[in-house]
Amino acid sequence: MAYTRGNLAVKEKAQERVTQQRYKETTKVVTRRTGLPGREKFLYLITLLAVIIVGGALMSRYAHIYELNKQAQSTIVKIKEAEKTIADLQVERETLNNQVVENAKRLGYVEASDKDVIFVPRSTTNTSTGTESSSNASSGK
């Protein structure tokens, strides 16, 4: 036993035996991934294509509905603009109708009375065939 700093009660350390191991035993777990079978791959492909087709159909329907709504909105705007134009033209027509009498008086025209009514008979002479002129003459009487 060795004397260690004045204490004999110290347990002696075991000498480390240095033995060289010739090889280190290691285990390695090898996992092999097996590929998917052909039928399962085909099933996945068909499912994916079905989802894409259904999604495309839905998106095209929504795009068509959006286009129809857009056309409806633009038509409503055009209708409102046309209604405004019609209202403006009706106001202008009323003002022009009110000015007709004033303009006629200014130009020297006078209003006709019941005595001044002139009756003009329909002409029976026609430059085309004679049958038409006779039918026009009979319908005019």
Tab-separated table of C-alpha atoms in Angstrom:
chain	number	residue	atom	x	y	z
A	1	MET	CA	0.000	0.000	0.000
A	2	ALA	CA	1.115	3.376	-0.724
A	3	TYR	CA	1.363	6.202	1.633
A	4	THR	CA	-0.820	9.042	0.420
A	5	ARG	CA	-0.459	12.400	2.062
A	6	GLY	CA	-0.310	10.966	5.525
A	7	ASN	CA	-3.473	8.881	5.257
A	8	LEU	CA	-3.175	5.136	5.300
A	9	ALA	CA	-6.928	4.634	4.983
A	10	VAL	CA	-7.007	5.540	1.345
A	11	LYS	CA	-7.979	2.791	-0.913
A	12	GLU	CA	-5.482	2.048	-3.517
A	13	LYS	CA	-6.582	2.788	-6.995
A	14	ALA	CA	-6.639	-0.083	-9.273
A	15	GLN	CA	-4.074	0.202	-11.875
A	16	GLU	CA	-5.552	0.894	-15.145
A	17	ARG	CA	-4.739	-1.858	-17.401
A	18	VAL	CA	-3.987	-0.601	-20.756
A	19	THR	CA	-4.901	-3.288	-23.114
A	20	GLN	CA	-5.249	-2.496	-26.672
A	21	GLN	CA	-8.248	-3.938	-28.287
A	22	ARG	CA	-7.603	-5.079	-31.696
A	23	TYR	CA	-11.028	-4.176	-32.946
A	24	LYS	CA	-14.093	-2.393	-31.662
A	25	GLU	CA	-17.253	-4.255	-31.994
A	26	THR	CA	-19.992	-2.023	-33.386
A	27	THR	CA	-23.423	-2.932	-34.573
A	28	LYS	CA	-25.103	-1.069	-37.347
A	29	VAL	CA	-28.771	-1.505	-38.099
A	30	VAL	CA	-29.400	-1.568	-41.799
A	31	THR	CA	-32.949	-0.833	-42.848
A	32	ARG	CA	-33.938	-1.377	-46.373
A	33	ARG	CA	-36.894	0.554	-47.674
A	34	THR	CA	-38.956	-1.451	-49.980
A	35	GLY	CA	-40.550	0.395	-52.879
A	36	LEU	CA	-44.273	0.727	-53.310
A	37	PRO	CA	-45.917	-1.930	-55.400
A	38	GLY	CA	-46.981	-0.961	-58.912
A	39	ARG	CA	-50.702	-1.214	-58.187
A	40	GLU	CA	-50.432	1.079	-55.195
A	41	LYS	CA	-48.453	3.626	-57.221
A	42	PHE	CA	-51.106	3.468	-59.929
A	43	LEU	CA	-53.859	3.954	-57.321
A	44	TYR	CA	-52.090	7.025	-55.924
A	45	LEU	CA	-51.662	8.421	-59.432
A	46	ILE	CA	-55.351	7.910	-60.290
A	47	THR	CA	-56.401	9.518	-56.975
A	48	LEU	CA	-54.140	12.491	-57.603
A	49	LEU	CA	-55.485	12.945	-61.129
A	50	ALA	CA	-59.081	12.755	-59.862
A	51	VAL	CA	-58.416	15.433	-57.252
A	52	ILE	CA	-56.771	17.673	-59.846
A	53	ILE	CA	-59.643	17.241	-62.312
A	54	VAL	CA	-62.315	17.942	-59.697
A	55	GLY	CA	-60.387	20.975	-58.436
A	56	GLY	CA	-59.962	22.279	-61.975
A	57	ALA	CA	-63.667	21.822	-62.703
A	58	LEU	CA	-64.618	23.700	-59.543
A	59	MET	CA	-62.190	26.501	-60.295
A	60	SER	CA	-63.476	26.854	-63.859
A	61	ARG	CA	-67.073	27.003	-62.583
A	62	TYR	CA	-66.152	29.687	-60.060
A	63	ALA	CA	-64.312	31.621	-62.776
A	64	HIS	CA	-67.390	31.414	-65.013
A	65	ILE	CA	-69.645	32.598	-62.173
A	66	TYR	CA	-67.234	35.451	-61.459
A	67	GLU	CA	-67.295	36.475	-65.125
A	68	LEU	CA	-71.106	36.437	-65.175
A	69	ASN	CA	-71.253	38.574	-62.023
A	70	LYS	CA	-68.773	40.998	-63.547
A	71	GLN	CA	-70.884	41.281	-66.713
A	72	ALA	CA	-74.045	41.766	-64.641
A	73	GLN	CA	-72.422	44.575	-62.663
A	74	SER	CA	-71.201	46.318	-65.815
A	75	THR	CA	-74.668	45.962	-67.369
A	76	ILE	CA	-76.266	47.499	-64.273
A	77	VAL	CA	-73.848	50.434	-64.489
A	78	LYS	CA	-74.668	50.917	-68.181
A	79	ILE	CA	-78.413	50.790	-67.425
A	80	LYS	CA	-78.042	53.463	-64.728
A	81	GLU	CA	-76.076	55.676	-67.130
A	82	ALA	CA	-78.736	55.180	-69.814
A	83	GLU	CA	-81.507	56.055	-67.330
A	84	LYS	CA	-79.681	59.271	-66.429
A	85	THR	CA	-79.307	60.117	-70.114
A	86	ILE	CA	-82.993	59.376	-70.748
A	87	ALA	CA	-84.018	61.611	-67.835
A	88	ASP	CA	-81.833	64.440	-69.151
A	89	LEU	CA	-83.253	64.051	-72.664
A	90	GLN	CA	-86.831	64.052	-71.353
A	91	VAL	CA	-86.170	67.305	-69.512
A	92	GLU	CA	-84.659	68.746	-72.678
A	93	ARG	CA	-87.683	67.560	-74.713
A	94	GLU	CA	-90.074	69.279	-72.306
A	95	THR	CA	-88.152	72.522	-72.482
A	96	LEU	CA	-88.078	72.359	-76.289
A	97	ASN	CA	-91.830	71.618	-76.418
A	98	ASN	CA	-92.456	74.683	-74.270
A	99	GLN	CA	-90.301	76.801	-76.577
A	100	VAL	CA	-92.064	75.717	-79.797
A	101	VAL	CA	-94.988	78.096	-79.320
A	102	GLU	CA	-92.711	80.983	-78.345
A	103	ASN	CA	-90.430	80.391	-81.348
A	104	ALA	CA	-93.385	80.142	-83.709
A	105	LYS	CA	-94.834	83.444	-82.465
A	106	ARG	CA	-91.417	85.076	-82.745
A	107	LEU	CA	-91.136	83.868	-86.351
A	108	GLY	CA	-94.570	85.282	-87.158
A	109	TYR	CA	-96.776	82.183	-87.161
A	110	VAL	CA	-100.273	82.345	-85.721
A	111	GLU	CA	-102.322	79.592	-84.108
A	112	ALA	CA	-104.923	77.965	-86.335
A	113	SER	CA	-108.550	78.205	-85.391
A	114	ASP	CA	-111.318	75.762	-86.332
A	115	LYS	CA	-112.207	77.915	-89.373
A	116	ASP	CA	-108.670	77.885	-90.689
A	117	VAL	CA	-108.341	74.072	-90.894
A	118	ILE	CA	-107.444	72.985	-94.419
A	119	PHE	CA	-108.397	69.552	-95.685
A	120	VAL	CA	-106.024	68.071	-98.285
A	121	PRO	CA	-107.384	64.988	-100.108
A	122	ARG	CA	-105.117	62.049	-100.748
A	123	SER	CA	-103.778	61.936	-104.288
A	124	THR	CA	-104.950	58.913	-106.340
A	125	THR	CA	-102.397	59.222	-109.106
A	126	ASN	CA	-99.536	56.819	-108.869
A	127	THR	CA	-96.618	56.283	-111.255
A	128	SER	CA	-96.601	52.476	-110.836
A	129	THR	CA	-99.073	49.977	-112.256
A	130	GLY	CA	-102.723	50.825	-112.511
A	131	THR	CA	-103.905	48.128	-110.084
A	132	GLU	CA	-102.072	49.720	-107.179
A	133	SER	CA	-103.486	53.155	-107.877
A	134	SER	CA	-107.013	51.769	-107.973
A	135	SER	CA	-106.527	49.906	-104.688
A	136	ASN	CA	-105.036	53.032	-103.113
A	137	ALA	CA	-107.931	55.107	-104.335
A	138	SER	CA	-110.520	52.673	-102.937
A	139	SER	CA	-108.735	52.396	-99.570
A	140	GLY	CA	-108.411	56.170	-99.293
A	141	LYS	CA	-112.162	56.793	-99.636
